[in-house]
Amino acid sequence: MENDQLNIPTMMKVVDVITPGSADKLQIIEQPLPVVTEGYLLVKVEAAGVNRPDVLQRMGAYPPPSDASPILGLEIAGVIVAKADDVEQWQIGERVCALVAGGGYAEYCLVHKDIALPLGNLSFIEGAAVPENFFTVWANVFQIGKLSKGESVLIHGGTSGIGSVAIMLAKAFGATVITTVGSVEKAEVAKSLGADCIINYRNDDFVQKTLEYTHSRGVDMVVDIVGGDYVAKNYQVAAKFGRIIQIGMMQGNPKNLNLMPLMLKRLIHTGSTMRSRTIAEKASIAQELKEQVWGMLQKGELKPFINKTYPLSAVIDAHLYMESGDLYGKIVLTNN
């Protein structure tokens, strides 16, 4: 292993889950640094994104893969301080951000060399807000869903982490964007992100409003983080040959779902999770993001949408804020 000879400590602070449950079950403890194995970088974490899967894992409802760190945290930004001998494309001292399968809520984290991306002009906080949502949206909306220029897309939860990135990327690649939000304030945020049609689902029926906006045609794609009774409604708003992309299930599984609209319209309803994907799959997403999206991030044409930051020591407050529900954008933990 190569390292920077900067007296890397043997112990680090990490967030530990005492027992599965509420946010007060989180605590800061010390444990040994992870061992750098073939293909990996050791990154000194400056910032880490907070995501709903972290909350689910804390509650015992989303166990990490068997080969992943049990520490919470799926995205980080920081500085490379050590690397395996076989790593040639990265150098000690480079600033990177990365998707990880676990281990982000810590002072140091292992990152696979093929999944790291250069921070460039992004700050550590911005970098930590990018990987989970950009990887997820790119994989689902563009790799699987194949959204293309001139198509229309309905994005639920337009000011959420996933929703905000989906709006920005869909607009950047020439799609017409309809989105649902839950307040006047969020409608303004969605407008600033570039949405063409904004529906406040608390006041209006998004099915009716979407069909009105599309002159009864419906949309080519629906991006859904809600699930539940939204699924049947998504079938109603989808155009013939439309695609429904399931990224989340905040309302759980649909009940008594009628699949006939899916069959009659010849719809495709698909979805995926990110964490369980192989390194090769994640590396493919990272490469496509680098080729097609990274330039826009570096120029400021796309900007990660940050809501609030907390120091790692205030991780309980960060989780409580995440669970408060009525938030938008990303929550980020910092190590300074």
Tab-separated table of C-alpha atoms in Angstrom:
chain	number	residue	atom	x	y	z
A	1	MET	CA	0.000	0.000	0.000
A	2	GLU	CA	1.189	3.486	-0.860
A	3	ASN	CA	0.414	6.296	1.565
A	4	ASP	CA	1.116	9.966	1.924
A	5	GLN	CA	3.472	9.614	4.888
A	6	LEU	CA	1.389	12.238	6.700
A	7	ASN	CA	1.062	10.209	9.862
A	8	ILE	CA	-2.263	8.556	9.063
A	9	PRO	CA	-3.782	7.595	12.411
A	10	THR	CA	-4.591	4.015	13.331
A	11	MET	CA	-7.981	4.918	14.840
A	12	MET	CA	-10.878	6.982	13.487
A	13	LYS	CA	-14.222	8.326	14.640
A	14	VAL	CA	-17.277	6.623	13.136
A	15	VAL	CA	-21.019	6.721	13.666
A	16	ASP	CA	-22.215	3.547	15.343
A	17	VAL	CA	-25.768	2.225	15.685
A	18	ILE	CA	-26.122	1.069	19.298
A	19	THR	CA	-29.199	-1.015	18.504
A	20	PRO	CA	-31.580	-0.729	15.535
A	21	GLY	CA	-34.166	1.947	16.177
A	22	SER	CA	-34.653	5.693	16.487
A	23	ALA	CA	-32.087	8.408	15.799
A	24	ASP	CA	-30.986	8.499	19.441
A	25	LYS	CA	-29.477	5.062	18.901
A	26	LEU	CA	-26.627	6.726	16.988
A	27	GLN	CA	-23.338	7.400	18.759
A	28	ILE	CA	-19.777	8.391	17.878
A	29	ILE	CA	-17.148	5.766	18.688
A	30	GLU	CA	-13.556	5.087	17.688
A	31	GLN	CA	-12.422	2.056	15.745
A	32	PRO	CA	-9.457	1.041	13.575
A	33	LEU	CA	-9.109	2.419	10.059
A	34	PRO	CA	-10.172	0.035	7.283
A	35	VAL	CA	-7.421	-1.972	5.579
A	36	VAL	CA	-6.657	-0.866	2.019
A	37	THR	CA	-6.997	-3.856	-0.293
A	38	GLU	CA	-6.365	-4.321	-4.022
A	39	GLY	CA	-8.202	-1.791	-6.182
A	40	TYR	CA	-9.072	0.559	-3.342
A	41	LEU	CA	-8.275	4.066	-2.158
A	42	LEU	CA	-8.327	5.300	1.423
A	43	VAL	CA	-10.056	8.668	1.494
A	44	LYS	CA	-10.006	11.117	4.384
A	45	VAL	CA	-13.683	12.046	4.483
A	46	GLU	CA	-14.421	15.771	4.528
A	47	ALA	CA	-18.174	15.441	3.893
A	48	ALA	CA	-20.759	12.666	3.593
A	49	GLY	CA	-24.286	12.720	2.213
A	50	VAL	CA	-27.288	11.674	4.311
A	51	ASN	CA	-29.893	9.541	2.546
A	52	ARG	CA	-33.133	7.780	3.432
A	53	PRO	CA	-31.476	4.347	3.085
A	54	ASP	CA	-29.232	5.420	5.995
A	55	VAL	CA	-32.352	5.936	8.117
A	56	LEU	CA	-33.721	2.550	7.058
A	57	GLN	CA	-30.428	0.843	7.882
A	58	ARG	CA	-30.342	2.539	11.282
A	59	MET	CA	-33.821	1.141	11.945
A	60	GLY	CA	-32.725	-2.366	10.943
A	61	ALA	CA	-34.789	-2.401	7.747
A	62	TYR	CA	-32.011	-2.127	5.154
A	63	PRO	CA	-29.023	-4.330	6.016
A	64	PRO	CA	-25.786	-3.683	4.107
A	65	PRO	CA	-24.482	-6.232	1.602
A	66	SER	CA	-22.311	-8.906	3.179
A	67	ASP	CA	-19.137	-7.450	1.648
A	68	ALA	CA	-19.879	-3.823	2.600
A	69	SER	CA	-18.922	-1.808	5.645
A	70	PRO	CA	-21.654	-1.907	8.323
A	71	ILE	CA	-21.060	1.802	8.967
A	72	LEU	CA	-23.804	4.097	7.636
A	73	GLY	CA	-23.145	6.386	4.678
A	74	LEU	CA	-23.380	5.827	0.919
A	75	GLU	CA	-21.556	8.843	-0.529
A	76	ILE	CA	-18.507	10.840	0.446
A	77	ALA	CA	-16.095	13.529	-0.667
A	78	GLY	CA	-12.552	13.919	0.563
A	79	VAL	CA	-8.845	13.554	-0.100
A	80	ILE	CA	-6.956	10.400	-1.086
A	81	VAL	CA	-4.424	9.632	1.659
A	82	ALA	CA	-3.449	6.079	0.692
A	83	LYS	CA	-3.983	3.627	-2.128
A	84	ALA	CA	-3.357	0.020	-3.071
A	85	ASP	CA	-0.214	-0.728	-5.078
A	86	ASP	CA	-2.249	-1.621	-8.190
A	87	VAL	CA	-3.967	1.782	-8.377
A	88	GLU	CA	-2.383	3.917	-11.105
A	89	GLN	CA	-5.060	6.414	-12.177
A	90	TRP	CA	-5.238	8.217	-8.823
A	91	GLN	CA	-2.570	10.012	-6.806
A	92	ILE	CA	-2.209	10.765	-3.119
A	93	GLY	CA	-3.666	14.201	-2.354
A	94	GLU	CA	-6.297	14.220	-5.102
A	95	ARG	CA	-9.791	15.425	-4.146
A	96	VAL	CA	-12.539	12.968	-5.032
A	97	CYS	CA	-16.155	12.118	-4.427
A	98	ALA	CA	-17.554	8.630	-4.591
A	99	LEU	CA	-20.468	6.277	-4.176
A	100	VAL	CA	-19.744	3.680	-1.480
A	101	ALA	CA	-21.699	0.644	-0.277
A	102	GLY	CA	-21.188	1.759	3.331
A	103	GLY	CA	-18.676	3.487	5.575
A	104	GLY	CA	-19.353	7.139	4.754
A	105	TYR	CA	-20.186	8.313	8.296
A	106	ALA	CA	-16.553	8.177	9.380
A	107	GLU	CA	-13.273	10.073	9.264
A	108	TYR	CA	-11.809	7.669	6.689
A	109	CYS	CA	-13.497	5.491	4.075
A	110	LEU	CA	-12.495	2.934	1.457
A	111	VAL	CA	-13.391	3.838	-2.147
A	112	HIS	CA	-12.990	1.645	-5.214
A	113	LYS	CA	-10.669	3.212	-7.777
A	114	ASP	CA	-13.182	2.833	-10.639
A	115	ILE	CA	-16.082	4.464	-8.789
A	116	ALA	CA	-14.273	7.581	-7.554
A	117	LEU	CA	-14.774	10.803	-9.515
A	118	PRO	CA	-12.633	13.963	-9.465
A	119	LEU	CA	-14.066	16.867	-7.487
A	120	GLY	CA	-12.541	19.500	-9.737
A	121	ASN	CA	-14.388	22.758	-9.115
A	122	LEU	CA	-16.861	21.224	-6.652
A	123	SER	CA	-16.499	21.843	-2.934
A	124	PHE	CA	-16.382	18.880	-0.555
A	125	ILE	CA	-19.972	19.583	0.524
A	126	GLU	CA	-21.163	19.763	-3.083
A	127	GLY	CA	-19.230	16.620	-3.948
A	128	ALA	CA	-20.776	14.672	-1.084
A	129	ALA	CA	-24.237	15.626	-2.360
A	130	VAL	CA	-23.652	14.227	-5.852
A	131	PRO	CA	-22.966	10.452	-5.995
A	132	GLU	CA	-26.057	8.706	-4.577
A	133	ASN	CA	-28.626	10.799	-6.437
A	134	PHE	CA	-26.717	11.301	-9.690
A	135	PHE	CA	-25.764	7.603	-9.918
A	136	THR	CA	-29.354	6.569	-9.128
A	137	VAL	CA	-31.006	8.967	-11.566
A	138	TRP	CA	-28.548	8.259	-14.357
A	139	ALA	CA	-28.876	4.484	-13.987
A	140	ASN	CA	-32.662	4.474	-13.789
A	141	VAL	CA	-33.779	7.348	-15.995
A	142	PHE	CA	-31.113	7.195	-18.698
A	143	GLN	CA	-29.512	3.740	-18.707
A	144	ILE	CA	-32.682	1.746	-17.994
A	145	GLY	CA	-35.427	4.199	-18.963
A	146	LYS	CA	-33.565	5.688	-21.944
A	147	LEU	CA	-35.128	9.127	-21.596
A	148	SER	CA	-34.353	11.091	-24.746
A	149	LYS	CA	-34.627	14.600	-26.130
A	150	GLY	CA	-38.179	15.684	-26.892
A	151	GLU	CA	-39.845	13.220	-24.515
A	152	SER	CA	-41.970	14.154	-21.517
A	153	VAL	CA	-41.442	12.968	-17.947
A	154	LEU	CA	-43.483	13.245	-14.749
A	155	ILE	CA	-41.180	13.370	-11.706
A	156	HIS	CA	-42.766	12.863	-8.292
A	157	GLY	CA	-41.223	14.663	-5.335
A	158	GLY	CA	-39.509	17.245	-7.495
A	159	THR	CA	-37.623	18.921	-4.648
A	160	SER	CA	-36.348	15.711	-3.030
A	161	GLY	CA	-32.736	14.708	-3.558
A	162	ILE	CA	-33.701	12.279	-6.319
A	163	GLY	CA	-36.390	14.543	-7.761
A	164	SER	CA	-34.213	17.644	-7.990
A	165	VAL	CA	-31.459	15.762	-9.822
A	166	ALA	CA	-34.004	14.097	-12.107
A	167	ILE	CA	-35.431	17.507	-13.056
A	168	MET	CA	-32.007	19.000	-13.746
A	169	LEU	CA	-30.753	16.071	-15.819
A	170	ALA	CA	-34.007	15.614	-17.748
A	171	LYS	CA	-33.970	19.303	-18.713
A	172	ALA	CA	-30.262	19.199	-19.546
A	173	PHE	CA	-30.919	16.395	-22.020
A	174	GLY	CA	-33.910	18.046	-23.669
A	175	ALA	CA	-36.985	16.533	-22.014
A	176	THR	CA	-40.180	18.324	-20.967
A	177	VAL	CA	-40.554	18.042	-17.187
A	178	ILE	CA	-43.753	17.866	-15.147
A	179	THR	CA	-43.291	17.507	-11.398
A	180	THR	CA	-45.328	17.154	-8.220
A	181	VAL	CA	-44.593	19.115	-5.041
A	182	GLY	CA	-46.346	19.675	-1.722
A	183	SER	CA	-46.165	23.432	-1.122
A	184	VAL	CA	-45.948	26.849	-2.741
A	185	GLU	CA	-42.362	27.152	-1.528
A	186	LYS	CA	-41.420	23.855	-3.119
A	187	ALA	CA	-43.144	24.901	-6.334
A	188	GLU	CA	-40.786	27.884	-6.509
A	189	VAL	CA	-37.812	25.604	-5.942
A	190	ALA	CA	-38.977	23.232	-8.684
A	191	LYS	CA	-39.384	26.187	-11.038
A	192	SER	CA	-35.829	27.300	-10.295
A	193	LEU	CA	-34.617	23.792	-11.134
A	194	GLY	CA	-36.212	24.058	-14.570
A	195	ALA	CA	-39.531	22.194	-14.328
A	196	ASP	CA	-41.982	23.121	-17.093
A	197	CYS	CA	-45.201	22.214	-15.274
A	198	ILE	CA	-45.491	22.102	-11.478
A	199	ILE	CA	-48.433	20.440	-9.719
A	200	ASN	CA	-49.143	20.912	-6.021
A	201	TYR	CA	-50.531	17.483	-5.176
A	202	ARG	CA	-52.127	18.819	-1.984
A	203	ASN	CA	-54.407	21.073	-4.034
A	204	ASP	CA	-54.741	19.363	-7.409
A	205	ASP	CA	-55.136	15.876	-8.871
A	206	PHE	CA	-51.826	15.222	-10.597
A	207	VAL	CA	-53.467	12.764	-13.000
A	208	GLN	CA	-55.931	15.357	-14.239
A	209	LYS	CA	-53.342	18.157	-14.410
A	210	THR	CA	-50.804	15.992	-16.231
A	211	LEU	CA	-53.330	14.866	-18.822
A	212	GLU	CA	-54.439	18.464	-19.302
A	213	TYR	CA	-50.861	19.612	-19.823
A	214	THR	CA	-50.155	16.837	-22.327
A	215	HIS	CA	-53.491	17.294	-24.155
A	216	SER	CA	-54.659	13.846	-22.941
A	217	ARG	CA	-51.639	12.068	-24.446
A	218	GLY	CA	-49.894	11.340	-21.132
A	219	VAL	CA	-46.164	11.266	-20.447
A	220	ASP	CA	-43.426	9.089	-21.905
A	221	MET	CA	-41.935	8.420	-18.463
A	222	VAL	CA	-42.891	8.602	-14.794
A	223	VAL	CA	-40.152	8.738	-12.149
A	224	ASP	CA	-41.669	7.646	-8.838
A	225	ILE	CA	-40.201	7.632	-5.321
A	226	VAL	CA	-43.621	7.280	-3.642
A	227	GLY	CA	-45.181	3.928	-4.569
A	228	GLY	CA	-48.406	2.989	-2.807
A	229	ASP	CA	-51.525	4.298	-4.520
A	230	TYR	CA	-49.375	6.406	-6.851
A	231	VAL	CA	-48.617	3.304	-8.924
A	232	ALA	CA	-52.147	2.968	-10.325
A	233	LYS	CA	-52.234	6.711	-10.976
A	234	ASN	CA	-48.902	6.497	-12.779
A	235	TYR	CA	-50.447	3.984	-15.155
A	236	GLN	CA	-53.241	6.484	-15.828
A	237	VAL	CA	-50.883	9.333	-16.726
A	238	ALA	CA	-48.487	7.253	-18.812
A	239	ALA	CA	-48.741	7.509	-22.585
A	240	LYS	CA	-48.890	4.411	-24.758
A	241	PHE	CA	-45.542	2.585	-24.578
A	242	GLY	CA	-44.629	4.720	-21.552
A	243	ARG	CA	-42.095	3.726	-18.896
A	244	ILE	CA	-42.641	3.896	-15.146
A	245	ILE	CA	-39.336	4.059	-13.265
A	246	GLN	CA	-39.696	3.024	-9.617
A	247	ILE	CA	-36.867	4.498	-7.527
A	248	GLY	CA	-38.541	4.541	-4.115
A	249	MET	CA	-41.513	3.160	-2.197
A	250	MET	CA	-42.149	5.729	0.526
A	251	GLN	CA	-45.826	4.710	0.724
A	252	GLY	CA	-45.040	1.003	0.521
A	253	ASN	CA	-46.485	-1.513	-1.911
A	254	PRO	CA	-49.654	-0.791	-3.906
A	255	LYS	CA	-52.831	-2.580	-2.814
A	256	ASN	CA	-55.320	-4.183	-5.194
A	257	LEU	CA	-53.378	-2.955	-8.213
A	258	ASN	CA	-55.161	-3.302	-11.555
A	259	LEU	CA	-52.573	-4.267	-14.165
A	260	MET	CA	-54.938	-3.970	-17.136
A	261	PRO	CA	-53.830	-0.363	-17.974
A	262	LEU	CA	-50.243	-1.575	-18.064
A	263	MET	CA	-51.200	-4.282	-20.535
A	264	LEU	CA	-53.481	-2.159	-22.712
A	265	LYS	CA	-50.947	0.672	-23.005
A	266	ARG	CA	-48.023	-1.750	-23.313
A	267	LEU	CA	-46.232	0.042	-20.500
A	268	ILE	CA	-42.911	-0.890	-18.966
A	269	HIS	CA	-42.743	-0.695	-15.164
A	270	THR	CA	-39.238	-1.197	-13.883
A	271	GLY	CA	-36.990	-0.186	-11.022
A	272	SER	CA	-33.779	-0.973	-9.234
A	273	THR	CA	-31.678	-0.386	-6.161
A	274	MET	CA	-28.145	0.964	-6.277
A	275	ARG	CA	-26.378	-0.448	-3.242
A	276	SER	CA	-26.486	-4.097	-4.289
A	277	ARG	CA	-25.069	-3.454	-7.761
A	278	THR	CA	-21.659	-4.862	-8.608
A	279	ILE	CA	-18.524	-2.734	-8.743
A	280	ALA	CA	-18.483	-3.198	-12.512
A	281	GLU	CA	-22.034	-1.849	-12.811
A	282	LYS	CA	-21.277	1.152	-10.620
A	283	ALA	CA	-18.050	1.776	-12.533
A	284	SER	CA	-20.032	1.862	-15.783
A	285	ILE	CA	-22.363	4.489	-14.325
A	286	ALA	CA	-19.401	6.507	-13.021
A	287	GLN	CA	-17.772	6.477	-16.461
A	288	GLU	CA	-20.945	7.650	-18.202
A	289	LEU	CA	-21.432	10.416	-15.641
A	290	LYS	CA	-17.839	11.516	-16.181
A	291	GLU	CA	-18.307	11.585	-19.955
A	292	GLN	CA	-21.782	13.131	-20.182
A	293	VAL	CA	-22.560	14.997	-16.953
A	294	TRP	CA	-19.328	15.929	-15.192
A	295	GLY	CA	-18.558	18.806	-17.531
A	296	MET	CA	-21.909	20.443	-16.725
A	297	LEU	CA	-21.222	20.112	-12.985
A	298	GLN	CA	-17.743	21.590	-13.374
A	299	LYS	CA	-19.083	24.569	-15.348
A	300	GLY	CA	-21.853	25.176	-12.822
A	301	GLU	CA	-24.569	24.403	-15.378
A	302	LEU	CA	-25.783	21.764	-12.918
A	303	LYS	CA	-25.445	22.286	-9.172
A	304	PRO	CA	-26.167	19.818	-6.375
A	305	PHE	CA	-29.054	21.142	-4.326
A	306	ILE	CA	-27.914	21.465	-0.681
A	307	ASN	CA	-30.505	21.949	2.054
A	308	LYS	CA	-28.511	21.805	5.293
A	309	THR	CA	-25.174	20.687	6.708
A	310	TYR	CA	-24.336	19.227	10.120
A	311	PRO	CA	-21.051	18.260	11.759
A	312	LEU	CA	-20.597	14.499	12.155
A	313	SER	CA	-21.050	14.965	15.905
A	314	ALA	CA	-24.621	16.171	15.231
A	315	VAL	CA	-25.609	13.111	13.204
A	316	ILE	CA	-28.664	12.540	15.430
A	317	ASP	CA	-29.969	16.003	14.494
A	318	ALA	CA	-29.315	15.285	10.815
A	319	HIS	CA	-31.358	12.082	10.969
A	320	LEU	CA	-34.174	13.770	12.870
A	321	TYR	CA	-34.277	16.468	10.193
A	322	MET	CA	-34.326	13.835	7.453
A	323	GLU	CA	-37.244	12.136	9.180
A	324	SER	CA	-39.166	15.394	9.635
A	325	GLY	CA	-40.409	14.764	6.115
A	326	ASP	CA	-41.086	18.197	4.716
A	327	LEU	CA	-37.612	18.978	3.427
A	328	TYR	CA	-35.976	19.443	0.071
A	329	GLY	CA	-32.525	18.935	-1.381
A	330	LYS	CA	-29.617	17.205	0.332
A	331	ILE	CA	-28.428	16.938	3.916
A	332	VAL	CA	-24.653	16.692	4.310
A	333	LEU	CA	-22.432	15.767	7.274
A	334	THR	CA	-19.027	17.424	7.580
A	335	ASN	CA	-15.845	16.376	9.353
A	336	ASN	CA	-14.566	19.851	10.176
